[in-house]
């Protein structure tokens, strides 16, 4: 199925957000995730499963003033 | 001795340093970490950006900052509407597990001046959602008062445009702002060199926030130390009570006993 991740299209099988983060080699600790424009709490990563057309936004902190 | 008992209080939290520094524009994380150390800052600003999902080799900024030592202040840099800024703050809180946010809502790319209408809108929402809001704002006492009334924990008027290094362009407005609000007044943006930071502190500002002046210096680590000293010197001078300005001279040496 297709999902959008940070504006890019990705093909993935159905899995939890936590597992998806591991497939893209993304450490879940220092990040924040929005699923369809709503914040997804870290405690919900393992129990939330991705669906066709989902939009994920994955952010972290970078240098800034 | 006076400075040992002097601290900056924001939303019930105390910070020893009155200098806040950014984490952007450094050559690398090692230089950034050393500069922040030299600045003596307790609060450091960070930006919220998309993780690069194609190139996962990039190190995390947080691997280079001791979070036991520093309080992160995520910003909403690059946001031009209240909606974008609020969204960014919610993400920042989730990533950093802190309610502190530096709220900036920009008006245009050329000046990076704040869009105060959107800023006030965002501040209202964020305060309601429990954020500790530190807004970057114009040096406008009326806007600063509105931000305080909305429940912002501080106001952060600009000294000059972001990254301009022009220094404190309107000290008179800053003075009026300090008379108008009771929350901390922190000069955010415009500092170019140490004397600019000292001037802000001598005026009685509660703190100074800067990034470019340190990171863009030829020797950022040395400039960070200069800013550390300047903010402390300026604060101490303010607390010491300077002499009044006079047009004519007053002799320092006794007038009596001059040989004739």
PDB file of C-alpha atoms in Angstrom:
ATOM      1  CA  UNK A   1       0.000   0.000   0.000  1.00  0.00           C
ATOM      2  CA  UNK A   2       1.001   3.604  -0.497  1.00  0.00           C
ATOM      3  CA  UNK A   3       1.499   6.167   2.249  1.00  0.00           C
ATOM      4  CA  UNK A   4       3.005   9.640   2.311  1.00  0.00           C
ATOM      5  CA  UNK A   5       6.005  10.166   4.566  1.00  0.00           C
ATOM      6  CA  UNK A   6       7.345  13.699   4.904  1.00  0.00           C
ATOM      7  CA  UNK A   7       5.781  14.527   1.569  1.00  0.00           C
ATOM      8  CA  UNK A   8       7.302  11.500  -0.205  1.00  0.00           C
ATOM      9  CA  UNK A   9       5.360   8.501  -1.402  1.00  0.00           C
ATOM     10  CA  UNK A  10       6.373   5.219   0.231  1.00  0.00           C
ATOM     11  CA  UNK A  11       5.246   1.671  -0.457  1.00  0.00           C
ATOM     12  CA  UNK A  12       4.853  -0.386   2.695  1.00  0.00           C
ATOM     13  CA  UNK A  13       2.997  -3.368   4.033  1.00  0.00           C
ATOM     14  CA  UNK A  14       0.538  -2.914   6.863  1.00  0.00           C
ATOM     15  CA  UNK A  15       2.450  -2.510  10.109  1.00  0.00           C
ATOM     16  CA  UNK A  16       2.569  -0.432  13.245  1.00  0.00           C
ATOM     17  CA  UNK A  17       4.077   3.027  13.179  1.00  0.00           C
ATOM     18  CA  UNK A  18       6.805   1.730  15.490  1.00  0.00           C
ATOM     19  CA  UNK A  19       7.765  -1.031  13.046  1.00  0.00           C
ATOM     20  CA  UNK A  20       7.633   1.346  10.146  1.00  0.00           C
ATOM     21  CA  UNK A  21      10.055   3.698  11.890  1.00  0.00           C
ATOM     22  CA  UNK A  22      12.444   0.768  12.312  1.00  0.00           C
ATOM     23  CA  UNK A  23      12.199  -0.118   8.605  1.00  0.00           C
ATOM     24  CA  UNK A  24      13.339   3.381   7.690  1.00  0.00           C
ATOM     25  CA  UNK A  25      16.058   3.198  10.372  1.00  0.00           C
ATOM     26  CA  UNK A  26      14.561   5.977  12.431  1.00  0.00           C
ATOM     27  CA  UNK A  27      15.178   5.976  16.178  1.00  0.00           C
ATOM     28  CA  UNK A  28      11.739   6.674  17.725  1.00  0.00           C
ATOM     29  CA  UNK A  29      13.145   8.500  20.757  1.00  0.00           C
ATOM     30  CA  UNK A  30      14.220  11.952  19.571  1.00  0.00           C
ATOM     31  CA  UNK A  31      11.393  12.453  17.080  1.00  0.00           C
ATOM     32  CA  UNK A  32       7.751  13.468  16.916  1.00  0.00           C
ATOM     33  CA  UNK A  33       5.193  11.949  14.584  1.00  0.00           C
ATOM     34  CA  UNK A  34       2.034  13.360  13.106  1.00  0.00           C
ATOM     35  CA  UNK A  35      -0.428  10.934  11.566  1.00  0.00           C
ATOM     36  CA  UNK A  36      -2.891  12.645   9.246  1.00  0.00           C
ATOM     37  CA  UNK A  37      -2.059  15.988  10.871  1.00  0.00           C
ATOM     38  CA  UNK A  38      -2.700  14.828  14.437  1.00  0.00           C
ATOM     39  CA  UNK A  39       0.102  14.278  16.909  1.00  0.00           C
ATOM     40  CA  UNK A  40       0.690  10.615  17.592  1.00  0.00           C
ATOM     41  CA  UNK A  41       1.822  10.069  21.185  1.00  0.00           C
ATOM     42  CA  UNK A  42       4.941   7.927  21.570  1.00  0.00           C
ATOM     43  CA  UNK A  43       3.025   5.390  23.660  1.00  0.00           C
ATOM     44  CA  UNK A  44       0.720   4.790  20.689  1.00  0.00           C
ATOM     45  CA  UNK A  45       3.418   3.978  18.101  1.00  0.00           C
ATOM     46  CA  UNK A  46       3.186   0.223  18.674  1.00  0.00           C
ATOM     47  CA  UNK A  47      -0.606   0.028  18.669  1.00  0.00           C
ATOM     48  CA  UNK A  48      -1.298   2.323  15.722  1.00  0.00           C
ATOM     49  CA  UNK A  49      -1.316   0.564  12.346  1.00  0.00           C
ATOM     50  CA  UNK A  50      -0.737   2.299   9.055  1.00  0.00           C
ATOM     51  CA  UNK A  51      -3.533   2.377   6.490  1.00  0.00           C
ATOM     52  CA  UNK A  52      -3.543   3.069   2.757  1.00  0.00           C
ATOM     53  CA  UNK A  53      -3.205   6.784   2.041  1.00  0.00           C
ATOM     54  CA  UNK A  54      -1.992   7.705   5.526  1.00  0.00           C
ATOM     55  CA  UNK A  55       0.108  10.817   5.792  1.00  0.00           C
ATOM     56  CA  UNK A  56       3.014  10.654   8.202  1.00  0.00           C
ATOM     57  CA  UNK A  57       5.089  13.621   9.230  1.00  0.00           C
ATOM     58  CA  UNK A  58       8.261  12.747  11.122  1.00  0.00           C
ATOM     59  CA  UNK A  59      10.258  15.598  12.645  1.00  0.00           C
ATOM     60  CA  UNK A  60      13.169  16.121  14.982  1.00  0.00           C
ATOM     61  CA  UNK A  61      15.284  18.956  16.289  1.00  0.00           C
ATOM     62  CA  UNK A  62      17.951  20.576  14.151  1.00  0.00           C
ATOM     63  CA  UNK A  63      20.153  23.597  14.710  1.00  0.00           C
ATOM     64  CA  UNK A  64      18.247  26.864  14.813  1.00  0.00           C
ATOM     65  CA  UNK A  65      18.103  30.248  16.456  1.00  0.00           C
TER      66      UNK A  65
ATOM     67  CA  UNK B   1      28.963  38.578  44.353  1.00  0.00           C
ATOM     68  CA  UNK B   2      25.787  40.348  43.220  1.00  0.00           C
ATOM     69  CA  UNK B   3      25.490  38.111  40.161  1.00  0.00           C
ATOM     70  CA  UNK B   4      25.722  34.943  42.249  1.00  0.00           C
ATOM     71  CA  UNK B   5      22.272  35.630  43.659  1.00  0.00           C
ATOM     72  CA  UNK B   6      20.868  36.947  40.400  1.00  0.00           C
ATOM     73  CA  UNK B   7      18.787  34.632  38.289  1.00  0.00           C
ATOM     74  CA  UNK B   8      16.381  34.845  35.393  1.00  0.00           C
ATOM     75  CA  UNK B   9      12.928  33.576  36.311  1.00  0.00           C
ATOM     76  CA  UNK B  10      10.629  32.382  33.554  1.00  0.00           C
ATOM     77  CA  UNK B  11       7.314  30.715  34.355  1.00  0.00           C
ATOM     78  CA  UNK B  12       8.479  29.712  37.821  1.00  0.00           C
ATOM     79  CA  UNK B  13      11.796  28.277  36.634  1.00  0.00           C
ATOM     80  CA  UNK B  14      15.130  29.841  37.493  1.00  0.00           C
ATOM     81  CA  UNK B  15      18.076  30.123  35.152  1.00  0.00           C
ATOM     82  CA  UNK B  16      21.534  31.276  36.151  1.00  0.00           C
ATOM     83  CA  UNK B  17      22.506  32.643  32.767  1.00  0.00           C
ATOM     84  CA  UNK B  18      20.703  35.525  31.106  1.00  0.00           C
ATOM     85  CA  UNK B  19      22.146  34.593  27.732  1.00  0.00           C
ATOM     86  CA  UNK B  20      20.190  32.238  25.512  1.00  0.00           C
ATOM     87  CA  UNK B  21      21.875  30.872  22.418  1.00  0.00           C
ATOM     88  CA  UNK B  22      20.868  29.197  19.194  1.00  0.00           C
ATOM     89  CA  UNK B  23      22.225  25.989  17.705  1.00  0.00           C
ATOM     90  CA  UNK B  24      22.114  26.927  14.018  1.00  0.00           C
ATOM     91  CA  UNK B  25      24.769  27.850  11.444  1.00  0.00           C
ATOM     92  CA  UNK B  26      27.742  26.125  13.117  1.00  0.00           C
ATOM     93  CA  UNK B  27      30.382  24.347  11.048  1.00  0.00           C
ATOM     94  CA  UNK B  28      29.658  21.119  12.928  1.00  0.00           C
ATOM     95  CA  UNK B  29      28.122  19.784  16.139  1.00  0.00           C
ATOM     96  CA  UNK B  30      31.457  19.769  17.951  1.00  0.00           C
ATOM     97  CA  UNK B  31      31.964  23.489  17.354  1.00  0.00           C
ATOM     98  CA  UNK B  32      28.370  24.124  18.396  1.00  0.00           C
ATOM     99  CA  UNK B  33      28.764  22.214  21.662  1.00  0.00           C
ATOM    100  CA  UNK B  34      31.982  24.063  22.531  1.00  0.00           C
ATOM    101  CA  UNK B  35      30.462  27.456  21.736  1.00  0.00           C
ATOM    102  CA  UNK B  36      27.381  26.756  23.850  1.00  0.00           C
ATOM    103  CA  UNK B  37      29.632  25.645  26.703  1.00  0.00           C
ATOM    104  CA  UNK B  38      31.670  28.857  26.419  1.00  0.00           C
ATOM    105  CA  UNK B  39      28.521  30.991  26.327  1.00  0.00           C
ATOM    106  CA  UNK B  40      27.456  29.706  29.725  1.00  0.00           C
ATOM    107  CA  UNK B  41      23.860  29.603  28.479  1.00  0.00           C
ATOM    108  CA  UNK B  42      21.264  27.447  30.221  1.00  0.00           C
ATOM    109  CA  UNK B  43      18.631  27.755  27.499  1.00  0.00           C
ATOM    110  CA  UNK B  44      19.342  26.790  23.885  1.00  0.00           C
ATOM    111  CA  UNK B  45      17.031  27.182  20.933  1.00  0.00           C
ATOM    112  CA  UNK B  46      16.465  24.475  18.335  1.00  0.00           C
ATOM    113  CA  UNK B  47      14.386  24.255  15.175  1.00  0.00           C
ATOM    114  CA  UNK B  48      11.833  21.569  14.282  1.00  0.00           C
ATOM    115  CA  UNK B  49      12.340  20.029  10.849  1.00  0.00           C
ATOM    116  CA  UNK B  50      11.448  16.937   8.874  1.00  0.00           C
ATOM    117  CA  UNK B  51      13.696  13.933   9.430  1.00  0.00           C
ATOM    118  CA  UNK B  52      15.533  13.087   6.219  1.00  0.00           C
ATOM    119  CA  UNK B  53      14.092   9.658   5.571  1.00  0.00           C
ATOM    120  CA  UNK B  54      16.321   8.918   2.568  1.00  0.00           C
ATOM    121  CA  UNK B  55      19.605   9.644   4.327  1.00  0.00           C
ATOM    122  CA  UNK B  56      19.528   8.252   7.839  1.00  0.00           C
ATOM    123  CA  UNK B  57      23.230   8.711   8.478  1.00  0.00           C
ATOM    124  CA  UNK B  58      22.749  12.156   9.883  1.00  0.00           C
ATOM    125  CA  UNK B  59      23.532  12.516  13.564  1.00  0.00           C
ATOM    126  CA  UNK B  60      20.913  13.841  15.932  1.00  0.00           C
ATOM    127  CA  UNK B  61      21.529  17.283  17.376  1.00  0.00           C
ATOM    128  CA  UNK B  62      20.429  15.934  20.737  1.00  0.00           C
ATOM    129  CA  UNK B  63      23.416  13.550  20.812  1.00  0.00           C
ATOM    130  CA  UNK B  64      25.554  16.654  21.236  1.00  0.00           C
ATOM    131  CA  UNK B  65      23.568  18.476  23.907  1.00  0.00           C
ATOM    132  CA  UNK B  66      23.457  17.361  27.532  1.00  0.00           C
ATOM    133  CA  UNK B  67      19.757  17.684  28.302  1.00  0.00           C
ATOM    134  CA  UNK B  68      20.457  17.542  32.024  1.00  0.00           C
ATOM    135  CA  UNK B  69      22.410  20.744  31.623  1.00  0.00           C
ATOM    136  CA  UNK B  70      20.459  22.673  29.008  1.00  0.00           C
ATOM    137  CA  UNK B  71      16.796  23.565  28.645  1.00  0.00           C
ATOM    138  CA  UNK B  72      15.687  23.212  25.051  1.00  0.00           C
ATOM    139  CA  UNK B  73      13.676  26.034  23.576  1.00  0.00           C
ATOM    140  CA  UNK B  74      12.219  24.810  20.261  1.00  0.00           C
ATOM    141  CA  UNK B  75      11.367  27.582  17.843  1.00  0.00           C
ATOM    142  CA  UNK B  76       8.783  27.971  15.124  1.00  0.00           C
ATOM    143  CA  UNK B  77      11.244  29.527  12.671  1.00  0.00           C
ATOM    144  CA  UNK B  78      10.000  29.458   9.112  1.00  0.00           C
ATOM    145  CA  UNK B  79       6.321  29.645  10.093  1.00  0.00           C
ATOM    146  CA  UNK B  80       4.276  32.368   8.413  1.00  0.00           C
ATOM    147  CA  UNK B  81       0.855  31.615   9.920  1.00  0.00           C
ATOM    148  CA  UNK B  82      -0.568  30.909  13.355  1.00  0.00           C
ATOM    149  CA  UNK B  83      -1.697  27.457  12.211  1.00  0.00           C
ATOM    150  CA  UNK B  84       1.790  26.409  11.091  1.00  0.00           C
ATOM    151  CA  UNK B  85       3.337  27.771  14.288  1.00  0.00           C
ATOM    152  CA  UNK B  86       0.846  25.987  16.549  1.00  0.00           C
ATOM    153  CA  UNK B  87       1.365  22.748  14.644  1.00  0.00           C
ATOM    154  CA  UNK B  88       5.142  23.082  15.001  1.00  0.00           C
ATOM    155  CA  UNK B  89       4.849  23.724  18.751  1.00  0.00           C
ATOM    156  CA  UNK B  90       2.732  20.632  19.256  1.00  0.00           C
ATOM    157  CA  UNK B  91       5.340  18.542  17.422  1.00  0.00           C
ATOM    158  CA  UNK B  92       8.124  20.173  19.441  1.00  0.00           C
ATOM    159  CA  UNK B  93       6.435  19.319  22.714  1.00  0.00           C
ATOM    160  CA  UNK B  94       6.067  15.708  21.628  1.00  0.00           C
ATOM    161  CA  UNK B  95       9.713  15.474  20.525  1.00  0.00           C
ATOM    162  CA  UNK B  96      11.205  17.320  23.465  1.00  0.00           C
ATOM    163  CA  UNK B  97       8.727  16.638  26.257  1.00  0.00           C
ATOM    164  CA  UNK B  98       8.846  20.246  27.406  1.00  0.00           C
ATOM    165  CA  UNK B  99       6.267  23.027  27.235  1.00  0.00           C
ATOM    166  CA  UNK B 100       8.791  25.773  26.480  1.00  0.00           C
ATOM    167  CA  UNK B 101       8.496  27.230  22.983  1.00  0.00           C
ATOM    168  CA  UNK B 102       9.995  30.207  21.229  1.00  0.00           C
ATOM    169  CA  UNK B 103       7.050  31.376  19.171  1.00  0.00           C
ATOM    170  CA  UNK B 104       7.861  33.222  15.995  1.00  0.00           C
ATOM    171  CA  UNK B 105       5.426  33.912  13.183  1.00  0.00           C
ATOM    172  CA  UNK B 106       7.130  35.727  10.365  1.00  0.00           C
ATOM    173  CA  UNK B 107       5.732  38.449   8.142  1.00  0.00           C
ATOM    174  CA  UNK B 108       8.033  38.256   5.133  1.00  0.00           C
ATOM    175  CA  UNK B 109      11.243  36.630   3.972  1.00  0.00           C
ATOM    176  CA  UNK B 110      13.179  39.809   3.396  1.00  0.00           C
ATOM    177  CA  UNK B 111      12.877  41.365   6.840  1.00  0.00           C
ATOM    178  CA  UNK B 112      11.820  38.340   8.907  1.00  0.00           C
ATOM    179  CA  UNK B 113       9.826  40.819  10.945  1.00  0.00           C
ATOM    180  CA  UNK B 114       7.025  39.261  12.974  1.00  0.00           C
ATOM    181  CA  UNK B 115       3.447  39.056  11.744  1.00  0.00           C
ATOM    182  CA  UNK B 116       1.959  40.285  14.987  1.00  0.00           C
ATOM    183  CA  UNK B 117      -1.634  39.505  14.106  1.00  0.00           C
ATOM    184  CA  UNK B 118      -0.814  35.837  13.549  1.00  0.00           C
ATOM    185  CA  UNK B 119       1.585  35.868  16.503  1.00  0.00           C
ATOM    186  CA  UNK B 120      -1.166  36.949  18.899  1.00  0.00           C
ATOM    187  CA  UNK B 121      -3.523  34.347  17.443  1.00  0.00           C
ATOM    188  CA  UNK B 122      -0.965  31.571  17.915  1.00  0.00           C
ATOM    189  CA  UNK B 123       0.011  32.750  21.401  1.00  0.00           C
ATOM    190  CA  UNK B 124      -3.604  32.597  22.533  1.00  0.00           C
ATOM    191  CA  UNK B 125      -4.028  29.001  21.345  1.00  0.00           C
ATOM    192  CA  UNK B 126      -0.697  27.837  22.763  1.00  0.00           C
ATOM    193  CA  UNK B 127      -1.238  29.378  26.199  1.00  0.00           C
ATOM    194  CA  UNK B 128      -4.634  27.644  26.343  1.00  0.00           C
ATOM    195  CA  UNK B 129      -2.918  24.352  25.497  1.00  0.00           C
ATOM    196  CA  UNK B 130      -0.505  24.762  28.399  1.00  0.00           C
ATOM    197  CA  UNK B 131       2.619  25.865  26.554  1.00  0.00           C
ATOM    198  CA  UNK B 132       5.134  28.224  28.138  1.00  0.00           C
ATOM    199  CA  UNK B 133       5.237  30.744  25.320  1.00  0.00           C
ATOM    200  CA  UNK B 134       8.229  33.016  24.683  1.00  0.00           C
ATOM    201  CA  UNK B 135       7.283  35.101  21.651  1.00  0.00           C
ATOM    202  CA  UNK B 136       9.689  36.807  19.264  1.00  0.00           C
ATOM    203  CA  UNK B 137       7.980  40.122  18.616  1.00  0.00           C
ATOM    204  CA  UNK B 138       8.397  43.612  17.228  1.00  0.00           C
ATOM    205  CA  UNK B 139       9.775  46.167  19.662  1.00  0.00           C
ATOM    206  CA  UNK B 140       6.244  47.469  20.059  1.00  0.00           C
ATOM    207  CA  UNK B 141       5.076  48.056  23.637  1.00  0.00           C
ATOM    208  CA  UNK B 142       1.414  47.632  22.701  1.00  0.00           C
ATOM    209  CA  UNK B 143       1.977  44.226  21.107  1.00  0.00           C
ATOM    210  CA  UNK B 144       4.187  43.195  24.035  1.00  0.00           C
ATOM    211  CA  UNK B 145       1.429  44.145  26.481  1.00  0.00           C
ATOM    212  CA  UNK B 146      -1.097  42.128  24.493  1.00  0.00           C
ATOM    213  CA  UNK B 147       1.240  39.120  24.555  1.00  0.00           C
ATOM    214  CA  UNK B 148       1.635  39.450  28.309  1.00  0.00           C
ATOM    215  CA  UNK B 149      -2.135  39.740  28.774  1.00  0.00           C
ATOM    216  CA  UNK B 150      -2.607  36.552  26.761  1.00  0.00           C
ATOM    217  CA  UNK B 151      -0.386  34.735  29.254  1.00  0.00           C
ATOM    218  CA  UNK B 152       3.025  34.619  27.553  1.00  0.00           C
ATOM    219  CA  UNK B 153       5.824  33.861  30.013  1.00  0.00           C
ATOM    220  CA  UNK B 154       8.150  36.512  28.553  1.00  0.00           C
ATOM    221  CA  UNK B 155       8.310  38.870  25.607  1.00  0.00           C
ATOM    222  CA  UNK B 156      11.231  38.805  23.187  1.00  0.00           C
ATOM    223  CA  UNK B 157      11.381  42.021  21.167  1.00  0.00           C
ATOM    224  CA  UNK B 158      13.925  42.225  18.370  1.00  0.00           C
ATOM    225  CA  UNK B 159      16.922  44.524  18.707  1.00  0.00           C
ATOM    226  CA  UNK B 160      17.279  44.608  14.909  1.00  0.00           C
ATOM    227  CA  UNK B 161      16.329  42.203  12.080  1.00  0.00           C
ATOM    228  CA  UNK B 162      17.309  38.549  12.586  1.00  0.00           C
ATOM    229  CA  UNK B 163      20.897  37.907  11.557  1.00  0.00           C
ATOM    230  CA  UNK B 164      21.521  41.580  10.721  1.00  0.00           C
ATOM    231  CA  UNK B 165      24.046  42.265  13.479  1.00  0.00           C
ATOM    232  CA  UNK B 166      22.859  45.885  13.577  1.00  0.00           C
ATOM    233  CA  UNK B 167      22.662  45.947  17.358  1.00  0.00           C
ATOM    234  CA  UNK B 168      20.047  47.598  19.546  1.00  0.00           C
ATOM    235  CA  UNK B 169      18.346  49.981  17.114  1.00  0.00           C
ATOM    236  CA  UNK B 170      15.639  51.314  19.393  1.00  0.00           C
ATOM    237  CA  UNK B 171      16.663  51.382  23.047  1.00  0.00           C
ATOM    238  CA  UNK B 172      13.832  53.804  23.818  1.00  0.00           C
ATOM    239  CA  UNK B 173      11.164  51.315  22.773  1.00  0.00           C
ATOM    240  CA  UNK B 174      12.858  48.629  24.845  1.00  0.00           C
ATOM    241  CA  UNK B 175      12.715  50.936  27.860  1.00  0.00           C
ATOM    242  CA  UNK B 176       9.016  51.573  27.313  1.00  0.00           C
ATOM    243  CA  UNK B 177       8.399  47.828  26.911  1.00  0.00           C
ATOM    244  CA  UNK B 178      10.158  47.181  30.213  1.00  0.00           C
ATOM    245  CA  UNK B 179       7.957  49.772  31.898  1.00  0.00           C
ATOM    246  CA  UNK B 180       4.854  48.322  30.263  1.00  0.00           C
ATOM    247  CA  UNK B 181       5.131  44.593  30.999  1.00  0.00           C
ATOM    248  CA  UNK B 182       6.030  42.711  34.155  1.00  0.00           C
ATOM    249  CA  UNK B 183       7.136  39.467  32.457  1.00  0.00           C
ATOM    250  CA  UNK B 184      10.830  39.150  31.508  1.00  0.00           C
ATOM    251  CA  UNK B 185      11.941  41.173  28.466  1.00  0.00           C
ATOM    252  CA  UNK B 186      14.503  39.301  26.402  1.00  0.00           C
ATOM    253  CA  UNK B 187      16.111  40.924  23.379  1.00  0.00           C
ATOM    254  CA  UNK B 188      15.920  38.386  20.582  1.00  0.00           C
ATOM    255  CA  UNK B 189      17.766  39.047  17.332  1.00  0.00           C
ATOM    256  CA  UNK B 190      19.956  41.818  16.030  1.00  0.00           C
ATOM    257  CA  UNK B 191      23.015  41.483  18.248  1.00  0.00           C
ATOM    258  CA  UNK B 192      26.249  41.731  16.262  1.00  0.00           C
ATOM    259  CA  UNK B 193      28.974  41.918  18.852  1.00  0.00           C
ATOM    260  CA  UNK B 194      29.561  41.909  22.594  1.00  0.00           C
ATOM    261  CA  UNK B 195      28.813  45.596  23.174  1.00  0.00           C
ATOM    262  CA  UNK B 196      25.322  45.134  21.675  1.00  0.00           C
ATOM    263  CA  UNK B 197      24.560  42.469  24.267  1.00  0.00           C
ATOM    264  CA  UNK B 198      25.983  44.645  27.025  1.00  0.00           C
ATOM    265  CA  UNK B 199      23.838  47.602  25.909  1.00  0.00           C
ATOM    266  CA  UNK B 200      20.686  45.470  26.061  1.00  0.00           C
ATOM    267  CA  UNK B 201      21.549  44.337  29.567  1.00  0.00           C
ATOM    268  CA  UNK B 202      22.557  47.831  30.734  1.00  0.00           C
ATOM    269  CA  UNK B 203      19.116  49.043  29.640  1.00  0.00           C
ATOM    270  CA  UNK B 204      17.670  46.588  32.138  1.00  0.00           C
ATOM    271  CA  UNK B 205      16.554  43.839  29.795  1.00  0.00           C
ATOM    272  CA  UNK B 206      16.219  40.493  31.540  1.00  0.00           C
ATOM    273  CA  UNK B 207      18.147  38.540  28.940  1.00  0.00           C
ATOM    274  CA  UNK B 208      19.469  38.313  25.407  1.00  0.00           C
ATOM    275  CA  UNK B 209      18.948  35.604  22.818  1.00  0.00           C
ATOM    276  CA  UNK B 210      21.312  35.249  19.885  1.00  0.00           C
ATOM    277  CA  UNK B 211      22.545  32.791  17.295  1.00  0.00           C
ATOM    278  CA  UNK B 212      24.168  34.404  14.256  1.00  0.00           C
ATOM    279  CA  UNK B 213      26.427  36.746  16.237  1.00  0.00           C
ATOM    280  CA  UNK B 214      28.156  33.724  17.775  1.00  0.00           C
ATOM    281  CA  UNK B 215      27.866  31.071  15.082  1.00  0.00           C
ATOM    282  CA  UNK B 216      28.775  33.493  12.296  1.00  0.00           C
ATOM    283  CA  UNK B 217      31.842  34.939  14.012  1.00  0.00           C
ATOM    284  CA  UNK B 218      35.233  33.922  12.646  1.00  0.00           C
ATOM    285  CA  UNK B 219      35.914  32.259  15.985  1.00  0.00           C
ATOM    286  CA  UNK B 220      32.509  31.242  17.337  1.00  0.00           C
ATOM    287  CA  UNK B 221      33.841  29.714  20.554  1.00  0.00           C
ATOM    288  CA  UNK B 222      35.741  32.868  21.509  1.00  0.00           C
ATOM    289  CA  UNK B 223      32.751  35.047  20.559  1.00  0.00           C
ATOM    290  CA  UNK B 224      30.514  32.877  22.745  1.00  0.00           C
ATOM    291  CA  UNK B 225      32.781  33.634  25.685  1.00  0.00           C
ATOM    292  CA  UNK B 226      32.734  37.348  24.789  1.00  0.00           C
ATOM    293  CA  UNK B 227      28.919  37.287  24.828  1.00  0.00           C
ATOM    294  CA  UNK B 228      28.937  35.449  28.153  1.00  0.00           C
ATOM    295  CA  UNK B 229      31.111  38.198  29.648  1.00  0.00           C
ATOM    296  CA  UNK B 230      29.158  41.007  27.954  1.00  0.00           C
ATOM    297  CA  UNK B 231      25.785  39.838  29.248  1.00  0.00           C
ATOM    298  CA  UNK B 232      27.210  39.463  32.758  1.00  0.00           C
ATOM    299  CA  UNK B 233      28.991  42.827  32.580  1.00  0.00           C
ATOM    300  CA  UNK B 234      25.898  44.564  31.270  1.00  0.00           C
ATOM    301  CA  UNK B 235      23.707  43.025  33.936  1.00  0.00           C
ATOM    302  CA  UNK B 236      26.157  43.958  36.685  1.00  0.00           C
ATOM    303  CA  UNK B 237      26.386  47.518  35.389  1.00  0.00           C
ATOM    304  CA  UNK B 238      22.593  47.765  35.335  1.00  0.00           C
ATOM    305  CA  UNK B 239      22.327  46.484  38.906  1.00  0.00           C
ATOM    306  CA  UNK B 240      25.120  48.837  39.996  1.00  0.00           C
ATOM    307  CA  UNK B 241      23.248  51.971  38.904  1.00  0.00           C
ATOM    308  CA  UNK B 242      25.198  54.025  36.412  1.00  0.00           C
ATOM    309  CA  UNK B 243      26.052  57.724  36.837  1.00  0.00           C
ATOM    310  CA  UNK B 244      23.769  60.217  35.150  1.00  0.00           C
ATOM    311  CA  UNK B 245      24.806  61.615  31.774  1.00  0.00           C
ATOM    312  CA  UNK B 246      25.883  65.286  31.964  1.00  0.00           C
ATOM    313  CA  UNK B 247      26.929  67.717  29.312  1.00  0.00           C
ATOM    314  CA  UNK B 248      29.862  69.224  31.213  1.00  0.00           C
ATOM    315  CA  UNK B 249      32.763  67.829  33.175  1.00  0.00           C
ATOM    316  CA  UNK B 250      32.876  67.076  36.862  1.00  0.00           C
ATOM    317  CA  UNK B 251      36.388  66.687  38.265  1.00  0.00           C
ATOM    318  CA  UNK B 252      37.263  63.358  39.857  1.00  0.00           C
ATOM    319  CA  UNK B 253      40.136  64.783  41.918  1.00  0.00           C
ATOM    320  CA  UNK B 254      39.652  67.115  44.904  1.00  0.00           C
ATOM    321  CA  UNK B 255      39.490  70.810  44.084  1.00  0.00           C
ATOM    322  CA  UNK B 256      41.044  71.677  47.441  1.00  0.00           C
ATOM    323  CA  UNK B 257      44.814  71.647  47.994  1.00  0.00           C
ATOM    324  CA  UNK B 258      45.808  72.280  44.412  1.00  0.00           C
ATOM    325  CA  UNK B 259      49.330  73.827  44.499  1.00  0.00           C
ATOM    326  CA  UNK B 260      49.496  77.501  43.642  1.00  0.00           C
TER     327      UNK B 260
END
